[in-house]
Amino acid sequence: MNKAVHVFIGVLMSISAFAQSDPNLGIIPAPVSVTKANGNFILDKTTILINQSIDGARINDLLNAFIVSRAGFALREATISQPNQKSILLTSAGADKLPDEGYTIKVNSNQIVITGRGAGLFYAVQSMMQMMPEKTGDKIMIPAVTINDYPRFSYRGTMLDVSRHFFPISFIKKYIDQLAYYKINTFHWHLTDDQGWRLEIKKYPKLTSVGAVRNGSIIGRYPGTGNYLTEVKGFYTQDEAKEIVKYAAERYITVIPEIELPGHASAAIAAYPSLSCFPDRDTFISDKTAWAGSRKGKQVQQTWGVFDDIFVPSQNTFNMLNDVLDEVIAIFPSKYIHIGGDEAPKTYWKESPFCQALMKEKGLKDEHELQSYFIQTIEKHVNEKGRSIIGWDEILEGGLAPNATVMSWRGEAGGIAAAQQNHDVIMTPGSMGLYIDHQQSESPDEPVTIGGLAPYQKIYGYDPIPQVLTADQRKYVKGVQANMWTEYIKTTNKIENHAFPRLMALSEIAWTPVERKDLKNFSEDRLPVHLARLDKMGVNFWVPTPIGQSEKTLNGGDFVIDLKVPIIGGKIYYSLDSSRPSENAFLYTLPVKVMVPKGEKRVLKTIVIAPSGKRSVVTETLLNNGAPEVKAEAKK
Ligand code: ACM
């Protein structure tokens, strides 16, 4: 401790006390309204589960499986109420008057009445599971309460890129389970890109035999410090994709497939070079890129970025893409098919005599209009099949396809422009924290990412409705999405680390009325409980840094370090001597007073260790009493 003095002061209320007094009863996303009453419902072995809903036995199974896991016994099931019998009643009576996906839960000392149908009833059960405290003895005490709930947005999405790295079906299901728990209802599956084509297309087998395999990947950020020289391959069979669609649908999640066009097409072009403007031209590979295997011919990309070799807008290409989309449409029943549309450089189209002649023939004034022609040609086919397209906001350039929905990723501008043109919009701006491949803190302990800083608090602070829109235009904003690009995410553990707790923040901005948002309640009362649950379930997550710790320099002489543990059952350890904290450092239990002598400084370093042993990054706070200003070590 050198010359600084630190002592324990005060008494800290335990996190569980915070959780019990939580006005949202631990539910994420926070419901529209929670009205507590006096008394409790005591769930025990005599409680009956009565299902009078239109939703059948699956909803019973869901609730009862949870009760078994929590209480150690299942509830007896019935369809008819019995007077004076303590019961949980699932009903659809009156549910048609609720908003879409809405539900109510009414708890009194004798009965819990859960009203909803379809997604609404399913979400009611998710909320029930979240509000049910741990068992004491053989009883679970549920506070008397009335909950009215329904979503703010109909589209609550998250995208997973399985092209840059491939992830197995078993993981996709595990991930979908968590999405359902947080009332996220759309899984956008980014199935094709330059680095791999990941969906079986029966008519074009080379898309996967060639396009789903690459020989290596660069190490570190572009242009990389070498190449891993290890093959990355994998694709989903159509049966597997259908299995995911069904699995998701059982959890009221729609799977939206994305087939990228006309750019991000290297893998498809490697499989079928005739899709390129220049079929005989080798794939461009920079001299700076360490490459595994041959550099000749068309190659599946091993590095990240944007590539000039995009689909040629020929009839051959349209025929093939229409065939591909027909197979995609047969697998995925979603209203929307995502057709990409982003980051398509026009270099090859400018060079291509074919493209230039086509532009002249069609009266297109530039290559942006040619892209618009490309997208509109595809849209026409998709619309003929009874579906609609979504595209990234570049589809605005050169003129929006008539029925397209725009996914606004380059800030909010694309979303605003599309809504002003009366087109539906999904907001997913990277600049607002919705790119969850970005880093979660500034600690040097963070794993390599693509860059950018998007802590969950930033997502939480985002309102998907741009203020500049008129009341009429606002109704075109259908929802919000977080995107998980996987250039730098090679493992399922790292996906989970990037996803949680950020997807909980996403769920709240997608579901909860804006005036009900409360970051303090979210971070301090509810997240600690939810993270402990993930910890127990073997889901990886980013362990938050101590609540109340500043990453900025604090100036003064006497400091009170007043922290809260961000996960139930977790521990904070700290050092004041510049050593890296671990279980061997001081255990934080109570606020600590640190007196730094005049002209000196100390670095407070903390680490949070979850019950499973999972660790946070080390967080540093510089405590400075007039010493020459230096940056805290974490900021190096
Ligand atoms: C994107 O991030 N290129 C949509």
XYZ file of C-alpha atoms and ligand atoms in Angstrom:
640
model
C 0.000 0.000 0.000
C 3.054 2.274 0.169
C 2.229 5.607 1.696
C -1.433 5.631 0.718
C -3.774 4.581 3.470
C -6.923 2.660 2.796
C -9.508 1.590 5.308
C -12.951 0.034 5.139
C -15.875 2.283 5.917
C -19.622 2.094 5.926
C -22.012 -0.745 5.330
C -22.935 -1.846 1.857
C -26.401 -3.091 1.110
C -26.211 -6.498 -0.491
C -27.089 -6.867 -4.152
C -29.851 -9.318 -3.310
C -31.549 -6.655 -1.233
C -31.498 -4.428 -4.311
C -32.928 -7.227 -6.431
C -35.812 -7.872 -4.046
C -36.841 -4.256 -4.060
C -36.655 -4.083 -7.846
C -39.788 -2.386 -9.219
C -39.441 -4.512 -12.382
C -39.289 -7.801 -10.456
C -36.097 -8.784 -12.235
C -37.746 -8.865 -15.663
C -35.692 -7.977 -18.760
C -36.957 -6.257 -20.846
C -38.809 -4.140 -18.290
C -42.584 -4.546 -18.734
C -44.898 -1.715 -19.731
C -46.427 -1.656 -16.264
C -45.868 -3.486 -12.996
C -48.277 -2.716 -10.155
C -47.494 -4.378 -6.872
C -50.172 -5.249 -4.330
C -50.065 -6.626 -0.798
C -49.480 -10.286 -0.109
C -47.905 -13.198 -1.913
C -48.793 -16.297 -3.843
C -47.078 -19.298 -2.293
C -46.230 -21.857 -4.955
C -45.933 -25.347 -3.500
C -46.753 -28.948 -4.344
C -50.504 -28.346 -3.985
C -50.561 -25.721 -6.752
C -52.292 -26.819 -9.972
C -51.409 -25.665 -13.461
C -54.614 -25.092 -15.417
C -54.343 -24.513 -19.144
C -57.419 -22.995 -20.785
C -55.406 -21.189 -23.445
C -55.532 -21.870 -27.173
C -51.861 -22.799 -27.104
C -51.867 -26.432 -26.081
C -49.535 -28.441 -23.943
C -46.188 -26.994 -25.052
C -46.678 -23.896 -22.937
C -47.428 -26.097 -19.880
C -44.253 -28.046 -20.538
C -42.224 -24.862 -20.739
C -43.523 -23.507 -17.445
C -43.505 -26.820 -15.640
C -39.960 -27.669 -16.772
C -38.862 -24.380 -15.266
C -40.758 -25.030 -12.033
C -39.086 -28.431 -11.773
C -35.685 -26.810 -12.198
C -36.461 -24.169 -9.594
C -38.636 -26.073 -7.087
C -37.744 -29.711 -7.642
C -41.346 -30.722 -8.349
C -43.782 -30.345 -11.263
C -47.261 -28.901 -10.892
C -50.217 -31.165 -11.450
C -51.893 -30.207 -14.726
C -55.617 -29.713 -15.367
C -57.926 -27.925 -17.771
C -60.793 -27.134 -15.426
C -60.586 -24.749 -12.458
C -61.491 -26.094 -9.061
C -62.899 -23.758 -6.440
C -60.524 -22.726 -3.690
C -57.670 -24.549 -5.326
C -54.422 -22.648 -5.490
C -53.582 -22.493 -9.174
C -51.735 -20.968 -12.061
C -54.249 -20.384 -14.846
C -53.120 -19.955 -18.453
C -55.924 -18.427 -20.493
C -56.571 -16.786 -23.835
C -59.895 -15.297 -22.714
C -59.727 -11.616 -23.603
C -56.320 -12.007 -25.258
C -57.702 -10.810 -28.586
C -58.082 -7.373 -26.981
C -54.396 -7.221 -26.074
C -51.832 -5.564 -28.359
C -49.847 -7.912 -30.646
C -47.485 -10.101 -28.606
C -48.983 -8.645 -25.424
C -49.936 -10.413 -22.213
C -51.053 -9.821 -18.655
C -50.082 -11.524 -15.425
C -52.236 -11.107 -12.309
C -50.974 -12.562 -9.061
C -53.024 -12.668 -5.874
C -52.683 -14.922 -2.864
C -54.862 -17.656 -4.370
C -54.212 -17.579 -8.094
C -51.883 -16.496 -10.845
C -53.787 -15.681 -14.028
C -51.666 -15.471 -17.170
C -53.509 -14.129 -20.206
C -52.248 -14.194 -23.769
C -52.042 -16.246 -26.893
C -49.239 -17.292 -29.189
C -46.200 -15.098 -28.714
C -47.981 -13.160 -25.956
C -48.545 -16.225 -23.803
C -45.008 -17.418 -24.505
C -43.625 -14.050 -23.386
C -45.826 -14.103 -20.299
C -44.191 -17.381 -19.335
C -40.714 -15.908 -19.946
C -41.630 -13.061 -17.590
C -43.036 -15.511 -15.019
C -39.787 -17.455 -15.091
C -37.762 -14.285 -14.641
C -39.827 -12.997 -11.716
C -39.863 -16.287 -9.827
C -37.429 -16.076 -6.915
C -35.305 -18.966 -5.662
C -37.109 -21.582 -3.603
C -36.945 -21.382 0.181
C -37.745 -24.720 1.810
C -40.250 -26.316 -0.549
C -42.033 -23.075 -1.383
C -41.622 -20.221 -3.842
C -43.069 -16.898 -2.770
C -44.320 -14.763 -5.663
C -45.366 -11.202 -4.808
C -48.924 -10.099 -5.598
C -48.730 -7.962 -8.707
C -50.430 -6.995 -11.952
C -48.292 -6.831 -15.077
C -49.512 -5.422 -18.389
C -47.016 -5.835 -21.144
C -46.523 -5.559 -24.906
C -43.646 -4.542 -27.165
C -42.701 -1.082 -28.370
C -41.475 -2.464 -31.722
C -42.681 -5.413 -33.786
C -39.148 -6.130 -35.073
C -36.627 -6.961 -32.346
C -33.660 -8.447 -34.083
C -30.147 -9.649 -33.952
C -27.875 -10.629 -36.824
C -25.239 -13.325 -36.733
C -22.571 -13.549 -39.420
C -21.712 -17.206 -40.042
C -19.661 -16.519 -43.169
C -16.499 -15.043 -41.703
C -16.524 -17.884 -39.208
C -18.813 -20.873 -39.146
C -20.773 -21.968 -36.068
C -22.591 -25.254 -35.581
C -26.337 -25.809 -35.431
C -26.086 -26.831 -31.761
C -24.775 -23.365 -30.934
C -27.375 -21.585 -33.056
C -30.063 -23.316 -30.980
C -28.407 -22.386 -27.696
C -28.224 -18.787 -28.904
C -31.875 -18.783 -30.015
C -32.907 -19.986 -26.533
C -31.396 -16.852 -25.063
C -32.989 -14.587 -27.667
C -36.398 -16.017 -26.802
C -35.810 -15.473 -23.096
C -35.298 -11.779 -23.860
C -38.292 -11.486 -26.234
C -36.080 -10.878 -29.271
C -38.210 -12.131 -32.146
C -35.982 -11.982 -35.224
C -32.805 -13.897 -35.993
C -31.134 -12.440 -39.075
C -28.818 -15.121 -40.414
C -25.987 -13.674 -42.533
C -25.333 -16.782 -44.608
C -23.121 -15.605 -47.444
C -20.168 -13.280 -47.802
C -16.711 -13.081 -49.370
C -15.218 -15.552 -46.894
C -17.733 -18.364 -47.155
C -21.101 -19.445 -48.566
C -22.855 -21.328 -45.769
C -26.156 -22.657 -47.123
C -26.638 -25.739 -49.273
C -28.180 -24.861 -52.646
C -29.085 -28.062 -54.424
C -28.993 -26.673 -57.952
C -25.530 -25.156 -57.465
C -23.471 -27.572 -55.352
C -20.198 -25.719 -55.896
C -21.541 -22.841 -53.794
C -20.726 -25.030 -50.823
C -18.163 -27.543 -52.171
C -15.989 -24.593 -53.268
C -17.574 -21.510 -51.695
C -17.838 -22.858 -48.143
C -14.104 -23.564 -47.839
C -11.177 -21.208 -47.426
C -7.599 -22.215 -46.855
C -6.735 -19.710 -44.176
C -7.485 -16.389 -42.483
C -5.301 -13.422 -41.679
C -4.004 -13.089 -38.138
C -5.030 -9.912 -36.313
C -6.362 -6.756 -37.854
C -6.128 -6.097 -41.588
C -3.720 -6.530 -43.364
C -2.731 -9.002 -40.663
C 0.524 -10.186 -39.206
C 0.452 -13.515 -41.020
C -2.020 -16.246 -41.861
C -3.361 -18.978 -39.596
C -2.959 -21.410 -42.508
C -5.896 -23.390 -41.175
C -8.900 -24.297 -43.266
C -12.204 -22.676 -42.306
C -15.179 -24.497 -43.751
C -18.721 -25.493 -43.067
C -22.239 -24.997 -44.295
C -25.783 -25.798 -43.235
C -27.694 -28.399 -45.176
C -31.207 -27.410 -46.141
C -32.530 -29.864 -43.575
C -30.424 -28.231 -40.867
C -31.616 -24.774 -41.888
C -35.223 -26.007 -41.733
C -34.521 -27.459 -38.311
C -33.373 -24.012 -37.155
C -36.438 -22.352 -38.680
C -38.681 -24.789 -36.774
C -36.713 -24.502 -33.541
C -36.894 -20.716 -33.745
C -40.594 -20.698 -34.659
C -41.392 -22.769 -31.577
C -39.880 -19.859 -29.654
C -41.720 -17.209 -31.702
C -38.562 -16.191 -33.510
C -38.532 -15.541 -37.249
C -35.363 -16.438 -39.103
C -34.518 -14.001 -41.893
C -31.903 -15.375 -44.273
C -29.444 -13.015 -45.931
C -28.041 -13.758 -49.364
C -25.571 -10.954 -50.142
C -25.720 -9.293 -53.534
C -24.329 -7.754 -55.666
C -21.239 -7.279 -53.458
C -19.576 -9.439 -50.808
C -19.777 -12.139 -53.454
C -16.238 -13.573 -53.582
C -17.220 -17.020 -52.298
C -20.012 -17.389 -54.873
C -17.725 -16.117 -57.629
C -14.985 -18.565 -56.577
C -17.574 -21.312 -57.069
C -19.014 -19.950 -60.317
C -16.610 -17.442 -61.988
C -19.199 -16.618 -64.660
C -20.939 -14.531 -61.972
C -18.051 -12.036 -62.266
C -17.631 -9.217 -64.786
C -14.205 -10.708 -65.470
C -14.376 -14.495 -65.058
C -10.758 -15.004 -66.154
C -9.243 -12.402 -63.875
C -7.529 -13.713 -60.719
C -9.047 -12.610 -57.417
C -7.165 -9.507 -56.328
C -4.935 -10.303 -53.357
C -2.809 -7.505 -51.971
C 0.941 -8.180 -51.673
C 0.522 -7.243 -48.015
C -1.843 -10.167 -47.392
C -0.295 -13.387 -46.116
C -2.182 -16.043 -48.100
C -2.679 -19.768 -47.600
C -2.484 -21.833 -50.797
C -2.870 -20.723 -54.401
C -3.317 -17.073 -55.366
C -4.450 -18.045 -58.842
C -7.973 -17.980 -60.254
C -11.040 -17.011 -58.238
C -10.507 -17.459 -54.510
C -12.654 -17.454 -51.408
C -11.321 -14.482 -49.453
C -8.980 -15.001 -46.488
C -8.888 -11.392 -45.420
C -11.556 -8.890 -44.386
C -12.931 -5.828 -46.097
C -14.666 -4.861 -49.290
C -13.756 -6.402 -52.640
C -14.169 -5.166 -56.205
C -15.169 -8.475 -57.754
C -18.974 -8.278 -57.497
C -21.812 -9.961 -59.398
C -22.149 -8.967 -63.029
C -25.752 -7.852 -63.734
C -26.209 -10.360 -66.552
C -29.188 -12.570 -67.295
C -27.011 -15.549 -66.330
C -26.484 -14.010 -62.872
C -30.162 -13.163 -62.414
C -31.213 -16.652 -63.477
C -28.869 -18.189 -60.994
C -29.726 -15.823 -58.140
C -33.429 -16.358 -58.763
C -32.872 -20.114 -58.554
C -30.909 -19.630 -55.332
C -33.624 -17.397 -53.885
C -36.302 -19.917 -54.842
C -34.523 -22.554 -52.765
C -34.014 -20.045 -49.940
C -37.696 -19.079 -50.006
C -38.671 -22.746 -49.816
C -36.597 -23.151 -46.622
C -37.417 -19.896 -44.853
C -41.085 -18.911 -44.441
C -40.200 -15.360 -43.295
C -41.979 -12.452 -44.942
C -38.567 -10.858 -45.469
C -35.601 -12.057 -47.462
C -32.461 -9.986 -46.837
C -30.551 -9.373 -50.032
C -27.570 -7.447 -48.614
C -26.887 -4.564 -50.986
C -24.087 -3.015 -48.922
C -20.513 -2.201 -49.835
C -20.600 -3.025 -53.534
C -17.695 -1.125 -55.169
C -18.475 -0.002 -58.677
C -14.896 -0.367 -59.992
C -15.502 -3.528 -62.033
C -18.847 -2.293 -63.355
C -17.082 0.885 -64.554
C -14.427 -1.185 -66.313
C -16.805 -3.727 -67.800
C -17.891 -3.140 -71.417
C -20.905 -5.364 -70.716
C -22.035 -3.218 -67.770
C -21.480 0.026 -69.642
C -23.526 -1.244 -72.616
C -26.280 -2.413 -70.261
C -26.431 0.995 -68.591
C -26.801 2.649 -71.987
C -29.480 0.192 -73.056
C -31.486 0.684 -69.848
C -30.920 4.458 -69.700
C -29.106 4.266 -66.344
C -27.075 7.376 -65.679
C -24.453 5.901 -63.358
C -23.372 2.716 -61.581
C -25.549 3.554 -58.556
C -28.539 3.369 -60.846
C -27.160 0.091 -62.137
C -27.086 -1.200 -58.546
C -30.669 0.010 -58.126
C -31.585 -1.857 -61.348
C -29.899 -4.961 -59.912
C -31.795 -4.759 -56.622
C -35.116 -3.974 -58.325
C -34.702 -6.962 -60.643
C -34.172 -9.195 -57.622
C -36.995 -7.517 -55.699
C -39.423 -8.210 -58.525
C -38.643 -11.909 -58.335
C -38.895 -12.016 -54.543
C -42.196 -10.090 -54.617
C -43.571 -12.512 -57.206
C -42.950 -15.254 -54.681
C -44.992 -13.329 -52.132
C -42.052 -12.098 -50.107
C -40.403 -8.720 -49.456
C -36.781 -7.651 -49.471
C -34.722 -5.978 -46.794
C -31.420 -4.398 -47.744
C -28.651 -2.459 -46.042
C -28.987 1.300 -46.497
C -26.887 1.449 -49.690
C -30.019 0.255 -51.501
C -31.175 3.884 -51.232
C -28.429 4.920 -53.637
C -29.610 5.169 -57.232
C -33.250 4.861 -56.160
C -35.011 2.619 -53.667
C -36.739 -0.541 -54.877
C -40.526 0.010 -54.597
C -41.316 -2.302 -51.667
C -37.973 -2.553 -49.916
C -37.339 -2.257 -46.183
C -34.112 -0.460 -45.305
C -31.701 -1.544 -42.611
C -29.932 1.615 -41.477
C -26.358 0.777 -40.469
C -24.250 3.785 -41.500
C -25.675 5.936 -38.747
C -29.320 6.929 -38.791
C -29.301 8.849 -42.090
C -30.405 5.908 -44.252
C -33.250 5.095 -41.894
C -34.389 8.701 -41.801
C -34.269 9.012 -45.612
C -36.186 5.759 -46.091
C -38.891 6.671 -43.542
C -39.237 10.047 -45.267
C -39.893 8.091 -48.479
C -42.565 6.029 -46.664
C -40.461 2.874 -46.549
C -40.188 0.575 -43.572
C -36.974 0.836 -41.612
C -34.965 -1.252 -39.173
C -32.481 0.814 -37.180
C -29.088 -0.767 -36.586
C -26.588 2.102 -36.574
C -23.029 1.091 -35.732
C -22.361 4.562 -34.348
C -25.014 4.058 -31.649
C -23.556 0.842 -30.275
C -25.606 -1.625 -32.337
C -22.494 -3.251 -33.816
C -21.800 -5.800 -31.139
C -18.582 -6.936 -32.771
C -17.181 -3.708 -31.343
C -15.221 -3.557 -28.102
C -16.930 -3.374 -24.697
C -14.382 -1.356 -22.765
C -11.076 0.420 -23.262
C -9.151 -2.090 -21.170
C -6.135 -3.665 -22.876
C -7.554 -6.987 -21.673
C -10.288 -6.827 -24.299
C -9.833 -9.421 -27.027
C -8.940 -8.312 -30.560
C -12.007 -6.783 -32.185
C -12.738 -4.918 -35.374
C -12.504 -1.683 -33.329
C -15.082 0.794 -32.108
C -16.391 1.082 -28.574
C -19.907 -0.147 -27.805
C -20.446 -0.863 -24.106
C -23.931 -2.087 -23.250
C -24.736 1.279 -21.685
C -24.358 2.891 -25.117
C -26.927 0.519 -26.621
C -29.187 1.118 -23.654
C -29.041 4.869 -24.274
C -30.138 4.576 -27.890
C -33.681 5.435 -28.958
C -34.401 3.836 -32.351
C -36.890 6.571 -33.312
C -34.956 9.508 -34.812
C -36.292 12.763 -33.393
C -36.264 14.464 -36.796
C -39.045 12.227 -38.098
C -42.616 13.473 -38.036
C -45.236 11.486 -36.134
C -46.402 10.025 -39.444
C -42.916 9.030 -40.536
C -42.109 7.423 -37.179
C -44.496 4.588 -37.821
C -42.153 3.315 -40.546
C -39.515 2.511 -37.921
C -40.428 -1.133 -37.361
C -37.683 -1.932 -34.964
C -34.082 -2.242 -34.010
C -31.329 -4.805 -34.407
C -27.840 -5.555 -33.103
C -25.288 -7.032 -35.498
C -22.627 -9.622 -34.727
C -20.043 -9.623 -37.488
C -17.494 -12.345 -36.965
C -14.248 -11.431 -38.718
C -12.588 -11.412 -35.298
C -14.899 -13.872 -33.611
C -13.751 -17.417 -34.197
C -15.425 -19.235 -31.308
C -18.883 -19.622 -29.869
C -17.543 -18.508 -26.491
C -16.451 -15.228 -28.023
C -19.864 -14.764 -29.647
C -21.451 -15.106 -26.219
C -18.899 -12.746 -24.710
C -19.849 -10.155 -27.321
C -23.580 -10.844 -27.048
C -24.214 -10.606 -23.320
C -25.125 -8.356 -21.641
C -25.480 -6.248 -24.791
C -28.442 -8.224 -26.126
C -30.241 -7.634 -22.831
C -29.807 -3.896 -23.409
C -31.036 -4.363 -26.979
C -34.100 -6.220 -25.759
C -35.006 -3.361 -23.465
C -34.701 -0.643 -26.115
C -36.697 -2.825 -28.518
C -39.488 -3.707 -26.100
C -39.801 -1.249 -23.226
C -41.518 2.155 -23.572
C -38.845 4.810 -23.702
C -40.159 6.539 -20.554
C -39.783 3.269 -18.605
C -36.084 2.896 -19.392
C -33.856 3.155 -16.323
C -30.175 2.318 -16.729
C -29.482 2.266 -12.990
C -32.280 -0.211 -12.302
C -31.184 -2.276 -15.316
C -27.485 -2.404 -14.353
C -27.750 -2.614 -10.593
C -30.966 -4.504 -9.862
C -31.706 -6.777 -12.805
C -28.493 -7.481 -14.722
C -26.690 -8.957 -11.678
C -29.412 -11.599 -11.379
C -29.505 -12.389 -15.092
C -25.735 -12.660 -15.376
C -25.653 -15.076 -12.443
C -28.188 -17.179 -14.318
C -26.039 -17.230 -17.476
C -23.035 -18.067 -15.321
C -24.859 -21.089 -13.897
C -26.090 -22.201 -17.311
C -22.663 -22.235 -18.890
C -23.351 -19.321 -21.208
C -20.299 -17.139 -21.632
C -20.743 -13.394 -21.168
C -18.748 -10.245 -20.696
C -18.382 -9.809 -16.942
C -19.123 -6.149 -16.229
C -16.613 -4.045 -14.399
C -17.506 -2.903 -10.846
C -20.565 -0.687 -10.678
C -19.489 2.772 -9.577
C -15.893 2.613 -10.768
C -14.703 5.436 -12.975
C -12.266 4.736 -15.789
C -11.305 8.398 -15.714
C -8.656 10.053 -13.555
C -10.028 11.209 -10.210
C -8.397 14.281 -8.712
C -8.143 14.996 -5.006
C -6.489 13.741 -1.840
C -9.073 11.654 -0.009
C -10.980 9.160 -2.114
C -13.840 6.879 -1.166
C -13.984 3.858 -3.414
C -17.611 2.795 -3.307
C -18.312 -0.117 -5.623
C -21.016 -2.670 -6.235
C -20.588 -6.172 -7.533
C -22.218 -6.412 -10.976
C -23.181 -10.094 -10.678
C -24.869 -11.933 -7.840
C -22.346 -14.131 -6.067
C -19.431 -12.433 -7.811
C -16.470 -10.828 -6.073
C -14.430 -7.699 -6.669
C -10.697 -7.859 -5.966
C -8.518 -4.781 -6.082
C -4.964 -3.582 -5.848
C -3.431 -0.182 -5.142
C 0.195 -1.071 -5.853
C -0.023 -1.393 -9.648
C -0.095 -5.199 -9.523
C -2.690 -7.046 -11.566
C -5.534 -7.961 -9.211
C -6.574 -11.586 -8.762
C -8.002 -13.747 -5.961
C -4.744 -12.960 -4.119
C -5.429 -9.240 -4.043
C -7.677 -7.408 -1.576
C -11.273 -8.614 -1.559
C -13.646 -5.679 -1.791
C -16.414 -5.914 0.776
C -17.068 -2.367 1.955
C -16.291 1.140 0.706
C -12.585 1.883 0.927
C -11.054 5.201 1.867
C -7.757 5.986 0.157
C -5.614 8.957 1.226
C -3.088 9.881 -1.418
C -0.314 12.227 -0.235
C 0.074 15.611 -1.945
C 1.989 15.385 -5.218
C 1.467 11.636 -5.503
C -0.889 9.306 -7.299
C -2.071 5.717 -7.054
C -3.754 3.393 -9.485
C -6.784 1.477 -8.300
C -7.048 -1.735 -10.277
C -10.063 -3.998 -9.982
C -11.216 -7.283 -11.355
C -14.628 -8.949 -11.012
C -14.708 -12.726 -10.682
C -18.044 -14.457 -11.314
C -19.083 -17.528 -9.260
C -17.932 -19.788 -12.114
C -14.483 -18.163 -12.075
C -15.122 -16.136 -15.214
C -13.294 -12.816 -15.074
C -13.868 -9.235 -16.087
C -11.193 -7.156 -17.720
C -9.022 -5.206 -15.295
C -10.332 -1.680 -14.788
C -8.025 1.108 -13.707
C -8.757 4.393 -12.000
C -5.999 6.887 -11.488
C -6.250 8.590 -8.075
C -4.239 11.747 -8.451
C -3.352 14.308 -5.805
C -1.525 16.854 -7.910
C 1.111 14.551 -9.391
C 2.162 15.294 -12.986
C -0.677 14.078 -15.219
C -0.072 10.695 -16.827
C -2.558 8.455 -18.474
C -3.824 5.507 -16.478
C -2.060 2.371 -17.665
C -5.237 0.931 -19.079
C -5.417 3.683 -21.664
C -2.002 2.903 -23.190
C -22.324 -3.678 -43.062
O -21.849 -3.524 -41.935
N -21.519 -3.753 -44.109
C -23.751 -3.771 -43.276
